[in-house]
Amino acid sequence: SLASRHHGAVDGMDNRSVRAAGFNVEAGTLLLAVVERSDEGPATPVPVTTPKLTPADLPEAQSLRDLAKRVEQELQAARVDAVGLVHTRAFRNLQYNQVYARVTAICAVMFAAAELNVGYETLTTETIGTAVSCPPKSLGTFNFAVLGFDQRPRFWTTGLAEAYAAAYTLVGGT
């Protein structure tokens, strides 16, 4: 895991914190969550300016470039070490336009991560489910209290829970 790669670099160093961004794609819109964890402590959320990134109403190439730039700005501002994207479970009944919007959003995330030289990976719902102790088909049930939230964040039930679960998975959870 990312967390273990940062352990024990030099004895006596202060706690290195690890920050990861999680992305979830819902109908071509990106939901972004950033989580931080130091060697000692629990995972905690890092506020982002725009947790919901929607493609601009531009011609498709410009829309992709615009979304990638906005993702890059968010990732740069949050100073993340890694990026994880929630893999889709529902390939079977997707229409082309749904797939197109999803793939375009994923490309924006991959491009932004590459521009910043930040590791990128696609995380299966099984991998995330294991890390957050939720059934793979029900990542939305990830408990926001685990991250120290005292109330449910905006967009939690419309895809942000899954983004947080992905970020949490990358930093090694509890």
JSON list of C-alpha atoms in Angstrom, two decimals:
[
{"chain": "A", "resi": 1, "resn": "SER", "atom": "CA", "xyz": [0.00, 0.00, 0.00]},
{"chain": "A", "resi": 2, "resn": "LEU", "atom": "CA", "xyz": [0.95, 3.62, -0.38]},
{"chain": "A", "resi": 3, "resn": "ALA", "atom": "CA", "xyz": [1.20, 4.06, 3.38]},
{"chain": "A", "resi": 4, "resn": "SER", "atom": "CA", "xyz": [3.73, 1.25, 3.74]},
{"chain": "A", "resi": 5, "resn": "ARG", "atom": "CA", "xyz": [5.91, 2.74, 0.98]},
{"chain": "A", "resi": 6, "resn": "HIS", "atom": "CA", "xyz": [6.36, 5.85, 3.10]},
{"chain": "A", "resi": 7, "resn": "HIS", "atom": "CA", "xyz": [7.19, 4.03, 6.36]},
{"chain": "A", "resi": 8, "resn": "GLY", "atom": "CA", "xyz": [10.63, 4.01, 7.87]},
{"chain": "A", "resi": 9, "resn": "ALA", "atom": "CA", "xyz": [12.42, 6.23, 5.35]},
{"chain": "A", "resi": 10, "resn": "VAL", "atom": "CA", "xyz": [14.78, 7.60, 8.01]},
{"chain": "A", "resi": 11, "resn": "ASP", "atom": "CA", "xyz": [14.65, 6.82, 11.71]},
{"chain": "A", "resi": 12, "resn": "GLY", "atom": "CA", "xyz": [13.75, 9.85, 13.78]},
{"chain": "A", "resi": 13, "resn": "MET", "atom": "CA", "xyz": [11.98, 11.67, 10.94]},
{"chain": "A", "resi": 14, "resn": "ASP", "atom": "CA", "xyz": [8.77, 13.36, 11.92]},
{"chain": "A", "resi": 15, "resn": "ASN", "atom": "CA", "xyz": [5.59, 11.52, 11.03]},
{"chain": "A", "resi": 16, "resn": "ARG", "atom": "CA", "xyz": [5.23, 11.57, 7.28]},
{"chain": "A", "resi": 17, "resn": "SER", "atom": "CA", "xyz": [1.64, 12.06, 6.35]},
{"chain": "A", "resi": 18, "resn": "VAL", "atom": "CA", "xyz": [0.26, 10.50, 3.20]},
{"chain": "A", "resi": 19, "resn": "ARG", "atom": "CA", "xyz": [-2.46, 12.19, 1.18]},
{"chain": "A", "resi": 20, "resn": "ALA", "atom": "CA", "xyz": [-4.60, 10.47, -1.40]},
{"chain": "A", "resi": 21, "resn": "ALA", "atom": "CA", "xyz": [-7.38, 11.63, -3.68]},
{"chain": "A", "resi": 22, "resn": "GLY", "atom": "CA", "xyz": [-10.31, 9.37, -4.43]},
{"chain": "A", "resi": 23, "resn": "PHE", "atom": "CA", "xyz": [-12.49, 9.90, -7.48]},
{"chain": "A", "resi": 24, "resn": "ASN", "atom": "CA", "xyz": [-15.85, 8.42, -8.26]},
{"chain": "A", "resi": 25, "resn": "VAL", "atom": "CA", "xyz": [-17.58, 8.96, -11.61]},
{"chain": "A", "resi": 26, "resn": "GLU", "atom": "CA", "xyz": [-21.35, 9.39, -11.64]},
{"chain": "A", "resi": 27, "resn": "ALA", "atom": "CA", "xyz": [-22.89, 10.10, -15.06]},
{"chain": "A", "resi": 28, "resn": "GLY", "atom": "CA", "xyz": [-19.74, 11.85, -16.32]},
{"chain": "A", "resi": 29, "resn": "THR", "atom": "CA", "xyz": [-19.42, 14.00, -13.19]},
{"chain": "A", "resi": 30, "resn": "LEU", "atom": "CA", "xyz": [-16.41, 13.51, -10.92]},
{"chain": "A", "resi": 31, "resn": "LEU", "atom": "CA", "xyz": [-16.74, 13.35, -7.16]},
{"chain": "A", "resi": 32, "resn": "LEU", "atom": "CA", "xyz": [-13.47, 14.10, -5.39]},
{"chain": "A", "resi": 33, "resn": "ALA", "atom": "CA", "xyz": [-12.41, 13.31, -1.84]},
{"chain": "A", "resi": 34, "resn": "VAL", "atom": "CA", "xyz": [-8.96, 13.74, -0.26]},
{"chain": "A", "resi": 35, "resn": "VAL", "atom": "CA", "xyz": [-7.85, 11.86, 2.85]},
{"chain": "A", "resi": 36, "resn": "GLU", "atom": "CA", "xyz": [-4.67, 12.23, 4.87]},
{"chain": "A", "resi": 37, "resn": "ARG", "atom": "CA", "xyz": [-3.06, 9.87, 7.33]},
{"chain": "A", "resi": 38, "resn": "SER", "atom": "CA", "xyz": [0.10, 10.20, 9.37]},
{"chain": "A", "resi": 39, "resn": "ASP", "atom": "CA", "xyz": [2.05, 7.11, 10.45]},
{"chain": "A", "resi": 40, "resn": "GLU", "atom": "CA", "xyz": [0.51, 7.24, 13.90]},
{"chain": "A", "resi": 41, "resn": "GLY", "atom": "CA", "xyz": [-3.00, 8.58, 13.52]},
{"chain": "A", "resi": 42, "resn": "PRO", "atom": "CA", "xyz": [-6.32, 7.79, 11.90]},
{"chain": "A", "resi": 43, "resn": "ALA", "atom": "CA", "xyz": [-7.29, 8.86, 8.39]},
{"chain": "A", "resi": 44, "resn": "THR", "atom": "CA", "xyz": [-8.78, 12.35, 8.25]},
{"chain": "A", "resi": 45, "resn": "PRO", "atom": "CA", "xyz": [-10.49, 14.27, 5.44]},
{"chain": "A", "resi": 46, "resn": "VAL", "atom": "CA", "xyz": [-8.75, 17.17, 3.70]},
{"chain": "A", "resi": 47, "resn": "PRO", "atom": "CA", "xyz": [-11.14, 19.88, 2.47]},
{"chain": "A", "resi": 48, "resn": "VAL", "atom": "CA", "xyz": [-11.21, 20.48, -1.29]},
{"chain": "A", "resi": 49, "resn": "THR", "atom": "CA", "xyz": [-12.53, 23.52, -3.11]},
{"chain": "A", "resi": 50, "resn": "THR", "atom": "CA", "xyz": [-14.77, 21.58, -5.50]},
{"chain": "A", "resi": 51, "resn": "PRO", "atom": "CA", "xyz": [-15.84, 18.08, -4.44]},
{"chain": "A", "resi": 52, "resn": "LYS", "atom": "CA", "xyz": [-18.10, 17.82, -7.50]},
{"chain": "A", "resi": 53, "resn": "LEU", "atom": "CA", "xyz": [-16.50, 18.49, -10.89]},
{"chain": "A", "resi": 54, "resn": "THR", "atom": "CA", "xyz": [-18.91, 18.63, -13.82]},
{"chain": "A", "resi": 55, "resn": "PRO", "atom": "CA", "xyz": [-17.76, 18.79, -17.45]},
{"chain": "A", "resi": 56, "resn": "ALA", "atom": "CA", "xyz": [-18.14, 22.26, -18.97]},
{"chain": "A", "resi": 57, "resn": "ASP", "atom": "CA", "xyz": [-20.61, 22.82, -21.79]},
{"chain": "A", "resi": 58, "resn": "LEU", "atom": "CA", "xyz": [-17.89, 23.12, -24.44]},
{"chain": "A", "resi": 59, "resn": "PRO", "atom": "CA", "xyz": [-16.98, 21.19, -27.59]},
{"chain": "A", "resi": 60, "resn": "GLU", "atom": "CA", "xyz": [-15.78, 17.74, -26.49]},
{"chain": "A", "resi": 61, "resn": "ALA", "atom": "CA", "xyz": [-12.00, 18.27, -26.84]},
{"chain": "A", "resi": 62, "resn": "GLN", "atom": "CA", "xyz": [-12.14, 21.61, -24.99]},
{"chain": "A", "resi": 63, "resn": "SER", "atom": "CA", "xyz": [-14.43, 20.10, -22.36]},
{"chain": "A", "resi": 64, "resn": "LEU", "atom": "CA", "xyz": [-11.90, 17.31, -21.70]},
{"chain": "A", "resi": 65, "resn": "ARG", "atom": "CA", "xyz": [-9.02, 19.81, -21.46]},
{"chain": "A", "resi": 66, "resn": "ASP", "atom": "CA", "xyz": [-11.04, 22.08, -19.15]},
{"chain": "A", "resi": 67, "resn": "LEU", "atom": "CA", "xyz": [-12.00, 19.21, -16.83]},
{"chain": "A", "resi": 68, "resn": "ALA", "atom": "CA", "xyz": [-8.41, 17.91, -16.73]},
{"chain": "A", "resi": 69, "resn": "LYS", "atom": "CA", "xyz": [-7.13, 21.39, -15.81]},
{"chain": "A", "resi": 70, "resn": "ARG", "atom": "CA", "xyz": [-9.70, 21.76, -13.02]},
{"chain": "A", "resi": 71, "resn": "VAL", "atom": "CA", "xyz": [-8.85, 18.29, -11.66]},
{"chain": "A", "resi": 72, "resn": "GLU", "atom": "CA", "xyz": [-5.15, 19.16, -11.81]},
{"chain": "A", "resi": 73, "resn": "GLN", "atom": "CA", "xyz": [-5.76, 22.39, -9.87]},
{"chain": "A", "resi": 74, "resn": "GLU", "atom": "CA", "xyz": [-7.64, 20.52, -7.14]},
{"chain": "A", "resi": 75, "resn": "LEU", "atom": "CA", "xyz": [-4.96, 17.81, -6.87]},
{"chain": "A", "resi": 76, "resn": "GLN", "atom": "CA", "xyz": [-2.16, 20.37, -6.80]},
{"chain": "A", "resi": 77, "resn": "ALA", "atom": "CA", "xyz": [-3.88, 22.47, -4.12]},
{"chain": "A", "resi": 78, "resn": "ALA", "atom": "CA", "xyz": [-4.46, 19.36, -1.98]},
{"chain": "A", "resi": 79, "resn": "ARG", "atom": "CA", "xyz": [-0.83, 18.21, -2.43]},
{"chain": "A", "resi": 80, "resn": "VAL", "atom": "CA", "xyz": [-1.78, 14.57, -2.94]},
{"chain": "A", "resi": 81, "resn": "ASP", "atom": "CA", "xyz": [0.68, 11.67, -3.14]},
{"chain": "A", "resi": 82, "resn": "ALA", "atom": "CA", "xyz": [-1.63, 9.30, -5.00]},
{"chain": "A", "resi": 83, "resn": "VAL", "atom": "CA", "xyz": [-4.90, 9.16, -6.92]},
{"chain": "A", "resi": 84, "resn": "GLY", "atom": "CA", "xyz": [-7.38, 6.29, -6.96]},
{"chain": "A", "resi": 85, "resn": "LEU", "atom": "CA", "xyz": [-10.48, 5.97, -9.07]},
{"chain": "A", "resi": 86, "resn": "VAL", "atom": "CA", "xyz": [-13.44, 3.73, -8.25]},
{"chain": "A", "resi": 87, "resn": "HIS", "atom": "CA", "xyz": [-13.84, 1.12, -11.00]},
{"chain": "A", "resi": 88, "resn": "THR", "atom": "CA", "xyz": [-17.35, 0.78, -12.35]},
{"chain": "A", "resi": 89, "resn": "ARG", "atom": "CA", "xyz": [-19.37, -2.33, -11.58]},
{"chain": "A", "resi": 90, "resn": "ALA", "atom": "CA", "xyz": [-22.08, -1.80, -14.21]},
{"chain": "A", "resi": 91, "resn": "PHE", "atom": "CA", "xyz": [-20.63, -2.40, -17.66]},
{"chain": "A", "resi": 92, "resn": "ARG", "atom": "CA", "xyz": [-23.35, -4.64, -19.01]},
{"chain": "A", "resi": 93, "resn": "ASN", "atom": "CA", "xyz": [-26.19, -2.19, -19.58]},
{"chain": "A", "resi": 94, "resn": "LEU", "atom": "CA", "xyz": [-24.28, 1.02, -20.21]},
{"chain": "A", "resi": 95, "resn": "GLN", "atom": "CA", "xyz": [-25.13, 2.94, -23.36]},
{"chain": "A", "resi": 96, "resn": "TYR", "atom": "CA", "xyz": [-22.34, 4.39, -25.50]},
{"chain": "A", "resi": 97, "resn": "ASN", "atom": "CA", "xyz": [-23.01, 8.00, -24.46]},
{"chain": "A", "resi": 98, "resn": "GLN", "atom": "CA", "xyz": [-22.82, 6.98, -20.77]},
{"chain": "A", "resi": 99, "resn": "VAL", "atom": "CA", "xyz": [-19.56, 5.12, -21.38]},
{"chain": "A", "resi": 100, "resn": "TYR", "atom": "CA", "xyz": [-18.21, 8.06, -23.38]},
{"chain": "A", "resi": 101, "resn": "ALA", "atom": "CA", "xyz": [-18.95, 10.56, -20.59]},
{"chain": "A", "resi": 102, "resn": "ARG", "atom": "CA", "xyz": [-17.43, 8.21, -18.01]},
{"chain": "A", "resi": 103, "resn": "VAL", "atom": "CA", "xyz": [-14.27, 7.49, -20.01]},
{"chain": "A", "resi": 104, "resn": "THR", "atom": "CA", "xyz": [-13.81, 11.20, -20.75]},
{"chain": "A", "resi": 105, "resn": "ALA", "atom": "CA", "xyz": [-13.97, 11.96, -17.00]},
{"chain": "A", "resi": 106, "resn": "ILE", "atom": "CA", "xyz": [-11.52, 9.13, -16.25]},
{"chain": "A", "resi": 107, "resn": "CYS", "atom": "CA", "xyz": [-9.13, 10.46, -18.92]},
{"chain": "A", "resi": 108, "resn": "ALA", "atom": "CA", "xyz": [-9.24, 13.90, -17.29]},
{"chain": "A", "resi": 109, "resn": "VAL", "atom": "CA", "xyz": [-8.21, 12.35, -13.94]},
{"chain": "A", "resi": 110, "resn": "MET", "atom": "CA", "xyz": [-5.43, 10.25, -15.50]},
{"chain": "A", "resi": 111, "resn": "PHE", "atom": "CA", "xyz": [-4.09, 13.22, -17.45]},
{"chain": "A", "resi": 112, "resn": "ALA", "atom": "CA", "xyz": [-4.09, 15.47, -14.37]},
{"chain": "A", "resi": 113, "resn": "ALA", "atom": "CA", "xyz": [-2.32, 12.83, -12.26]},
{"chain": "A", "resi": 114, "resn": "ALA", "atom": "CA", "xyz": [0.29, 12.33, -15.00]},
{"chain": "A", "resi": 115, "resn": "GLU", "atom": "CA", "xyz": [0.83, 16.10, -15.33]},
{"chain": "A", "resi": 116, "resn": "LEU", "atom": "CA", "xyz": [1.57, 16.27, -11.59]},
{"chain": "A", "resi": 117, "resn": "ASN", "atom": "CA", "xyz": [3.64, 13.05, -11.62]},
{"chain": "A", "resi": 118, "resn": "VAL", "atom": "CA", "xyz": [1.32, 11.52, -9.04]},
{"chain": "A", "resi": 119, "resn": "GLY", "atom": "CA", "xyz": [0.61, 7.78, -8.95]},
{"chain": "A", "resi": 120, "resn": "TYR", "atom": "CA", "xyz": [-2.76, 6.80, -10.41]},
{"chain": "A", "resi": 121, "resn": "GLU", "atom": "CA", "xyz": [-4.65, 3.54, -10.02]},
{"chain": "A", "resi": 122, "resn": "THR", "atom": "CA", "xyz": [-8.09, 2.15, -10.64]},
{"chain": "A", "resi": 123, "resn": "LEU", "atom": "CA", "xyz": [-9.47, 0.45, -7.53]},
{"chain": "A", "resi": 124, "resn": "THR", "atom": "CA", "xyz": [-12.04, -2.31, -7.77]},
{"chain": "A", "resi": 125, "resn": "THR", "atom": "CA", "xyz": [-15.04, -2.11, -5.49]},
{"chain": "A", "resi": 126, "resn": "GLU", "atom": "CA", "xyz": [-13.85, -5.42, -3.98]},
{"chain": "A", "resi": 127, "resn": "THR", "atom": "CA", "xyz": [-10.49, -3.88, -2.99]},
{"chain": "A", "resi": 128, "resn": "ILE", "atom": "CA", "xyz": [-12.17, -0.80, -1.55]},
{"chain": "A", "resi": 129, "resn": "GLY", "atom": "CA", "xyz": [-14.86, -2.85, 0.19]},
{"chain": "A", "resi": 130, "resn": "THR", "atom": "CA", "xyz": [-12.22, -4.92, 1.96]},
{"chain": "A", "resi": 131, "resn": "ALA", "atom": "CA", "xyz": [-10.38, -1.77, 3.11]},
{"chain": "A", "resi": 132, "resn": "VAL", "atom": "CA", "xyz": [-13.49, -0.03, 4.43]},
{"chain": "A", "resi": 133, "resn": "SER", "atom": "CA", "xyz": [-15.37, -3.14, 5.64]},
{"chain": "A", "resi": 134, "resn": "CYS", "atom": "CA", "xyz": [-18.35, -2.60, 3.33]},
{"chain": "A", "resi": 135, "resn": "PRO", "atom": "CA", "xyz": [-19.88, -4.95, 0.76]},
{"chain": "A", "resi": 136, "resn": "PRO", "atom": "CA", "xyz": [-18.40, -4.13, -2.70]},
{"chain": "A", "resi": 137, "resn": "LYS", "atom": "CA", "xyz": [-21.89, -3.39, -4.05]},
{"chain": "A", "resi": 138, "resn": "SER", "atom": "CA", "xyz": [-22.64, -1.01, -1.15]},
{"chain": "A", "resi": 139, "resn": "LEU", "atom": "CA", "xyz": [-19.65, 1.31, -0.79]},
{"chain": "A", "resi": 140, "resn": "GLY", "atom": "CA", "xyz": [-22.14, 4.13, -0.28]},
{"chain": "A", "resi": 141, "resn": "THR", "atom": "CA", "xyz": [-22.73, 2.70, 3.19]},
{"chain": "A", "resi": 142, "resn": "PHE", "atom": "CA", "xyz": [-19.16, 3.68, 4.20]},
{"chain": "A", "resi": 143, "resn": "ASN", "atom": "CA", "xyz": [-19.58, 5.37, 7.58]},
{"chain": "A", "resi": 144, "resn": "PHE", "atom": "CA", "xyz": [-18.61, 9.06, 7.40]},
{"chain": "A", "resi": 145, "resn": "ALA", "atom": "CA", "xyz": [-17.91, 9.00, 11.18]},
{"chain": "A", "resi": 146, "resn": "VAL", "atom": "CA", "xyz": [-14.84, 6.83, 10.46]},
{"chain": "A", "resi": 147, "resn": "LEU", "atom": "CA", "xyz": [-13.26, 9.95, 8.95]},
{"chain": "A", "resi": 148, "resn": "GLY", "atom": "CA", "xyz": [-14.23, 12.13, 11.90]},
{"chain": "A", "resi": 149, "resn": "PHE", "atom": "CA", "xyz": [-17.22, 13.83, 10.27]},
{"chain": "A", "resi": 150, "resn": "ASP", "atom": "CA", "xyz": [-19.96, 14.50, 12.81]},
{"chain": "A", "resi": 151, "resn": "GLN", "atom": "CA", "xyz": [-22.56, 14.89, 10.09]},
{"chain": "A", "resi": 152, "resn": "ARG", "atom": "CA", "xyz": [-22.96, 13.52, 6.58]},
{"chain": "A", "resi": 153, "resn": "PRO", "atom": "CA", "xyz": [-21.07, 15.68, 4.06]},
{"chain": "A", "resi": 154, "resn": "ARG", "atom": "CA", "xyz": [-22.87, 17.18, 1.05]},
{"chain": "A", "resi": 155, "resn": "PHE", "atom": "CA", "xyz": [-22.97, 14.75, -1.94]},
{"chain": "A", "resi": 156, "resn": "TRP", "atom": "CA", "xyz": [-22.23, 11.77, 0.37]},
{"chain": "A", "resi": 157, "resn": "THR", "atom": "CA", "xyz": [-25.23, 9.79, -0.89]},
{"chain": "A", "resi": 158, "resn": "THR", "atom": "CA", "xyz": [-24.72, 10.75, -4.54]},
{"chain": "A", "resi": 159, "resn": "GLY", "atom": "CA", "xyz": [-21.23, 9.29, -4.99]},
{"chain": "A", "resi": 160, "resn": "LEU", "atom": "CA", "xyz": [-18.93, 11.11, -2.56]},
{"chain": "A", "resi": 161, "resn": "ALA", "atom": "CA", "xyz": [-18.95, 8.23, -0.05]},
{"chain": "A", "resi": 162, "resn": "GLU", "atom": "CA", "xyz": [-17.35, 5.99, -2.68]},
{"chain": "A", "resi": 163, "resn": "ALA", "atom": "CA", "xyz": [-14.71, 8.65, -3.46]},
{"chain": "A", "resi": 164, "resn": "TYR", "atom": "CA", "xyz": [-13.83, 8.91, 0.24]},
{"chain": "A", "resi": 165, "resn": "ALA", "atom": "CA", "xyz": [-13.71, 5.11, 0.49]},
{"chain": "A", "resi": 166, "resn": "ALA", "atom": "CA", "xyz": [-11.22, 5.02, -2.42]},
{"chain": "A", "resi": 167, "resn": "ALA", "atom": "CA", "xyz": [-8.99, 7.70, -0.85]},
{"chain": "A", "resi": 168, "resn": "TYR", "atom": "CA", "xyz": [-9.21, 5.91, 2.51]},
{"chain": "A", "resi": 169, "resn": "THR", "atom": "CA", "xyz": [-8.13, 2.67, 0.83]},
{"chain": "A", "resi": 170, "resn": "LEU", "atom": "CA", "xyz": [-5.00, 4.33, -0.60]},
{"chain": "A", "resi": 171, "resn": "VAL", "atom": "CA", "xyz": [-3.81, 5.77, 2.71]},
{"chain": "A", "resi": 172, "resn": "GLY", "atom": "CA", "xyz": [-4.18, 2.45, 4.49]},
{"chain": "A", "resi": 173, "resn": "GLY", "atom": "CA", "xyz": [-7.31, 3.25, 6.45]},
{"chain": "A", "resi": 174, "resn": "THR", "atom": "CA", "xyz": [-7.39, 3.16, 10.20]}
]
